Coordinates of C-alpha atoms and ligand atoms in Angstrom, one line a residue:
M1246 CA 119.6 23.6 151.9
T1247 CA 119.3 26.5 149.4
E1248 CA 120.8 30.0 149.9
L1249 CA 117.2 31.4 150.3
Q1250 CA 116.5 29.0 153.1
I1251 CA 119.8 29.9 154.9
V1252 CA 119.0 33.6 154.5
E1253 CA 115.6 33.0 156.0
K1254 CA 117.2 31.2 158.9
I1255 CA 119.5 34.1 159.5
R1256 CA 116.6 36.6 159.2
I1257 CA 114.8 34.6 161.9
L1258 CA 117.9 34.5 164.1
A1259 CA 118.4 38.2 163.6
S1260 CA 114.7 39.1 164.4
R1261 CA 114.4 36.8 167.5
P1262 CA 113.8 39.0 170.5
E1263 CA 116.3 37.2 172.7
T1264 CA 119.2 34.7 172.2
G1265 CA 121.0 33.0 175.1
G1266 CA 119.2 35.2 177.6
E1267 CA 120.5 38.5 176.2
K1268 CA 118.0 41.2 175.7
R1269 CA 117.8 42.8 172.2
P1270 CA 117.9 46.5 172.2
P1271 CA 115.0 48.2 170.2
A1272 CA 115.8 48.4 166.5
P1273 CA 117.0 51.9 165.7
P1274 CA 114.0 53.8 164.2
T1275 CA 116.2 55.0 161.3
L1276 CA 116.4 51.5 159.6
E1277 CA 113.3 51.6 157.4
L1278 CA 113.8 48.2 155.8
G1279 CA 116.2 45.4 156.8
I1280 CA 117.0 41.9 155.5
G1281 CA 114.9 40.5 152.6
D1282 CA 114.8 43.1 149.8
D1283 CA 117.5 44.1 147.3
C1284 CA 118.8 46.8 149.6
A1285 CA 118.2 47.9 153.2
I1286 CA 116.7 51.4 153.6
F1287 CA 118.3 53.6 156.2
R1288 CA 117.0 57.1 157.0
P1289 CA 119.5 59.1 159.0
R1290 CA 118.4 61.7 161.5
P1291 CA 119.1 65.4 160.8
N1292 CA 122.3 66.8 162.4
Q1293 CA 124.1 63.5 162.3
D1294 CA 127.2 62.5 160.4
L1295 CA 127.3 58.8 159.3
L1296 CA 130.4 56.7 159.8
F1297 CA 131.2 53.8 157.5
T1298 CA 133.9 51.2 158.0
S1299 CA 134.6 47.7 156.6
D1300 CA 136.9 45.0 157.7
Q1301 CA 137.8 41.6 156.2
M1302 CA 138.4 38.3 158.0
L1303 CA 140.3 35.6 156.1
E1304 CA 140.9 32.1 157.2
G1305 CA 144.7 31.5 157.6
V1306 CA 145.3 35.3 157.9
H1307 CA 143.0 36.7 160.6
F1308 CA 142.0 33.4 162.2
K1309 CA 142.8 29.7 162.0
K1310 CA 140.6 26.9 160.8
F1311 CA 140.2 25.5 164.3
H1312 CA 138.7 28.7 165.8
P1313 CA 135.0 28.3 166.5
A1314 CA 132.7 29.9 164.0
A1315 CA 130.8 31.8 166.6
S1316 CA 133.9 33.5 167.9
V1317 CA 135.0 34.3 164.4
G1318 CA 131.6 35.9 163.8
E1319 CA 131.8 37.9 167.0
R1320 CA 135.4 39.0 166.2
A1321 CA 134.5 40.0 162.7
L1322 CA 131.9 42.5 163.9
A1323 CA 134.0 43.6 166.9
R1324 CA 136.8 44.8 164.7
S1325 CA 134.5 47.1 162.8
L1326 CA 132.8 48.3 165.9
S1327 CA 136.2 49.2 167.3
D1328 CA 136.6 51.6 164.4
I1329 CA 133.2 53.2 165.1
A1330 CA 134.3 53.5 168.8
A1331 CA 137.5 55.3 167.6
M1332 CA 135.4 58.0 165.9
G1333 CA 133.2 58.5 168.9
G1334 CA 130.1 57.0 167.1
E1335 CA 127.2 54.8 168.0
P1336 CA 126.7 51.8 165.8
R1337 CA 123.5 51.7 163.7
F1338 CA 123.6 48.7 161.4
C1339 CA 126.0 46.2 159.7
L1340 CA 126.2 44.4 156.3
V1341 CA 127.9 41.1 156.3
S1342 CA 129.3 39.2 153.3
L1343 CA 130.4 35.7 154.1
S1344 CA 131.8 32.7 152.1
A1345 CA 132.0 29.5 154.1
P1346 CA 132.1 25.7 153.6
S1347 CA 128.9 24.7 155.3
E1348 CA 125.5 25.8 156.5
D1349 CA 126.3 24.9 160.1
W1350 CA 129.4 27.0 160.1
I1351 CA 127.4 30.0 158.6
I1352 CA 124.7 29.7 161.3
D1353 CA 127.2 29.5 164.1
F1354 CA 129.1 32.5 162.7
Y1355 CA 125.9 34.5 162.7
R1356 CA 125.0 33.4 166.3
G1357 CA 128.3 34.8 167.5
L1358 CA 128.0 38.0 165.4
L1359 CA 124.4 38.6 166.5
R1360 CA 125.2 38.2 170.2
L1361 CA 127.6 41.2 170.0
A1362 CA 125.2 43.0 167.6
R1363 CA 122.5 42.9 170.3
R1364 CA 124.8 44.0 173.1
T1365 CA 125.8 47.0 171.1
G1366 CA 122.6 48.0 169.4
T1367 CA 123.8 47.1 165.9
T1368 CA 121.1 45.9 163.5
L1369 CA 122.0 43.2 160.9
A1370 CA 120.6 44.9 157.8
G1371 CA 121.7 42.5 155.1
G1372 CA 124.7 41.1 153.2
D1373 CA 125.7 38.3 150.9
L1374 CA 126.4 34.6 151.1
A1375 CA 128.6 32.3 149.1
H1376 CA 130.0 28.8 149.3
S1377 CA 133.7 28.3 149.5
K1378 CA 136.2 25.9 151.0
R1379 CA 138.0 28.6 152.9
V1380 CA 136.2 31.1 155.0
Y1381 CA 136.2 34.7 153.9
C1382 CA 134.1 37.5 155.3
D1383 CA 133.7 41.2 155.1
V1384 CA 131.7 43.3 157.7
T1385 CA 130.6 46.8 157.0
V1386 CA 129.3 48.8 159.9
C1387 CA 127.5 52.2 159.7
G1388 CA 127.5 54.3 162.8
A1389 CA 126.4 57.8 163.7
V1390 CA 127.8 60.8 165.5
A1391 CA 126.7 64.4 166.1
K1392 CA 127.4 66.5 163.0
G1393 CA 131.0 67.7 162.9
K1394 CA 131.9 65.9 166.2
A1395 CA 133.5 62.7 165.0
L1396 CA 136.9 62.0 166.6
R1397 CA 139.6 62.0 163.9
R1398 CA 143.4 61.2 163.8
D1399 CA 144.5 64.6 162.6
G1400 CA 143.8 66.9 165.5
A1401 CA 146.7 66.3 167.9
G1402 CA 148.8 69.3 168.8
P1403 CA 152.1 69.9 170.6
G1404 CA 151.6 69.7 174.4
D1405 CA 148.6 67.3 174.2
Q1406 CA 148.7 64.2 176.5
I1407 CA 148.8 60.8 174.8
C1408 CA 146.6 58.2 176.4
V1409 CA 145.5 54.6 175.9
S1410 CA 142.6 52.6 177.3
G1411 CA 143.2 49.2 178.9
R1412 CA 146.4 47.2 178.9
L1413 CA 148.4 46.4 175.8
G1414 CA 149.9 43.2 174.4
K1415 CA 147.0 41.0 175.1
P1416 CA 146.8 37.5 173.5
W1417 CA 145.4 37.3 170.0
D1418 CA 142.4 35.1 170.6
R1419 CA 140.8 36.9 173.6
R1420 CA 137.4 38.5 173.2
I1421 CA 137.5 42.0 171.8
Q1422 CA 135.5 44.6 173.8
P1423 CA 134.9 47.5 171.4
R1424 CA 135.4 50.7 173.5
L1425 CA 132.1 52.3 172.3
K1426 CA 131.2 54.1 175.6
L1427 CA 134.7 55.4 176.0
G1428 CA 134.8 56.7 172.5
Q1429 CA 131.5 58.5 172.9
S1430 CA 132.7 60.0 176.2
L1431 CA 135.7 61.5 174.4
V1432 CA 133.6 63.4 171.9
G1433 CA 134.3 67.1 172.5
L1434 CA 137.3 66.3 174.7
A1435 CA 139.9 64.4 172.7
T1436 CA 141.9 66.2 170.0
A1437 CA 142.6 63.0 168.1
C1438 CA 141.6 59.3 168.5
M1439 CA 142.1 56.0 166.7
D1440 CA 141.8 52.3 167.7
L1441 CA 144.9 50.2 168.2
S1442 CA 144.5 47.4 165.6
D1443 CA 148.1 47.1 164.4
G1444 CA 150.3 47.8 167.4
L1445 CA 151.0 51.0 169.4
S1446 CA 154.3 51.8 167.6
L1447 CA 152.7 51.7 164.2
D1448 CA 149.4 53.2 165.1
L1449 CA 150.9 56.1 167.1
H1450 CA 153.2 56.8 164.2
R1451 CA 150.1 57.0 161.9
L1452 CA 148.3 59.3 164.3
C1453 CA 151.3 61.6 164.4
V1454 CA 151.7 61.6 160.6
A1455 CA 148.0 62.5 160.2
S1456 CA 148.3 65.3 162.8
G1457 CA 151.7 66.6 161.5
V1458 CA 153.4 66.1 164.9
A1459 CA 155.9 63.9 166.8
A1460 CA 155.4 62.0 170.1
E1461 CA 157.4 61.1 173.2
I1462 CA 156.1 58.2 175.3
D1463 CA 157.6 57.0 178.6
R1464 CA 155.4 54.2 179.9
V1465 CA 152.9 51.7 178.5
P1466 CA 150.3 49.8 180.6
L1467 CA 151.2 46.1 180.1
A1468 CA 148.8 43.2 180.0
P1469 CA 149.7 40.5 182.6
G1470 CA 152.8 38.5 181.6
V1471 CA 153.8 40.5 178.4
T1472 CA 157.0 42.3 177.6
L1473 CA 157.2 46.0 176.7
E1474 CA 158.4 44.8 173.3
R1475 CA 155.1 42.9 172.7
A1476 CA 152.9 45.8 174.1
L1477 CA 154.7 48.2 171.7
H1478 CA 154.6 46.1 168.5
G1479 CA 152.0 43.4 168.9
G1480 CA 148.8 44.1 167.0
E1481 CA 145.1 43.6 167.7
D1482 CA 144.7 45.3 171.0
Y1483 CA 141.5 47.1 169.9
E1484 CA 142.0 49.6 172.7
L1485 CA 141.7 53.4 172.0
L1486 CA 144.7 55.6 171.5
F1487 CA 143.8 59.3 171.9
T1488 CA 145.2 62.7 172.7
L1489 CA 143.8 65.2 175.3
P1490 CA 144.6 68.9 175.9
P1491 CA 147.1 69.4 178.7
A1492 CA 144.6 70.4 181.4
V1493 CA 142.0 67.6 180.8
A1494 CA 142.2 64.6 183.2
A1495 CA 142.5 61.1 181.6
P1496 CA 139.2 59.2 182.0
R1497 CA 139.0 56.2 184.3
G1498 CA 140.4 53.0 182.9
T1499 CA 142.9 55.0 180.7
T1500 CA 146.5 55.8 181.1
R1501 CA 148.6 58.8 180.1
I1502 CA 151.6 57.3 178.3
G1503 CA 153.3 60.5 176.9
T1504 CA 153.1 63.8 175.2
V1505 CA 152.7 65.2 171.7
V1506 CA 155.7 67.3 170.6
D1507 CA 156.8 69.3 167.7
G1508 CA 159.2 67.4 165.4
T1509 CA 159.5 65.3 162.3
H1510 CA 156.0 64.3 161.4
G1511 CA 155.4 60.7 162.7
A1512 CA 158.6 60.4 164.7
V1513 CA 158.0 58.6 168.0
R1514 CA 160.5 58.3 170.9
C1515 CA 160.0 55.8 173.7
Q1516 CA 161.9 56.3 177.0
G1517 CA 164.3 58.7 175.1
R1518 CA 165.1 56.4 172.2
P1519 CA 163.6 56.5 168.6
L1520 CA 160.8 53.9 168.3
T1521 CA 160.6 52.2 164.9
P1522 CA 157.0 51.6 163.8
R1523 CA 157.0 47.8 163.6
G1524 CA 153.4 46.8 164.1
W1525 CA 151.3 44.6 161.8
D1526 CA 151.5 45.5 158.1
H1527 CA 149.9 43.0 155.7
F1528 CA 152.2 44.1 152.8
R1529 CA 155.5 44.3 154.6
R1530 CA 157.9 41.6 153.3
Ligands
LIG1663 MG1 140.9 51.6 163.0

């Protein structure tokens, strides 16, 4: 099969009204032209800010050869959607570049990716394909948020409550549920927000550095059967970490874990002791 034929197969998959009984949300009216030309054309609405994020998935680094192609595809999109959620945005479209060993693998990958795309209203607008022995993919997602309202990492102030969604330390290969609705509900409420992709200890440290503050945490909601150590330092939770002004109640499904304080920028204390940022870092040796 030629690349053009595979692209055509993906285009048909992406334009099918339903797959596996799941309804496809209407295509956002802002995507003027999708798969098939040299570029996609996107026309943003006035009074919107656009959000862009991209994430790579490498075989042997982010997943193993034995992981099913459909779940790799779903996960590849979910990781980028989690970044859109962290900024309080709504996803609009994605661009997917993929190198893989076979046509079957590519089609299964897209089936998994498109399932999540449909559930979240993300249009597959284009991308690139190549043949390689090892799988490599890169997913770029564009999202939108009301002008000037995106949630950022740098707004936390002393006295703010520190909160997380869900429970932390979950096993690596579970399904990621990007917290899009929660992120959108935090717009105008949260003073800072990010997603937990590399572990609470490292991500909270990053949020504190960006905001020029320190943090004290006293409890962490644990996933069933995991240790506090794992919940603090294990990566890939894809929950939201956010700060709220003192008087605002934490939304349902979220837990207050501590307080933002004045102090050395980025310093985090857990149950009274300094917490070393030891989450996932690709370049740490
Ligand atoms: Mg992130």
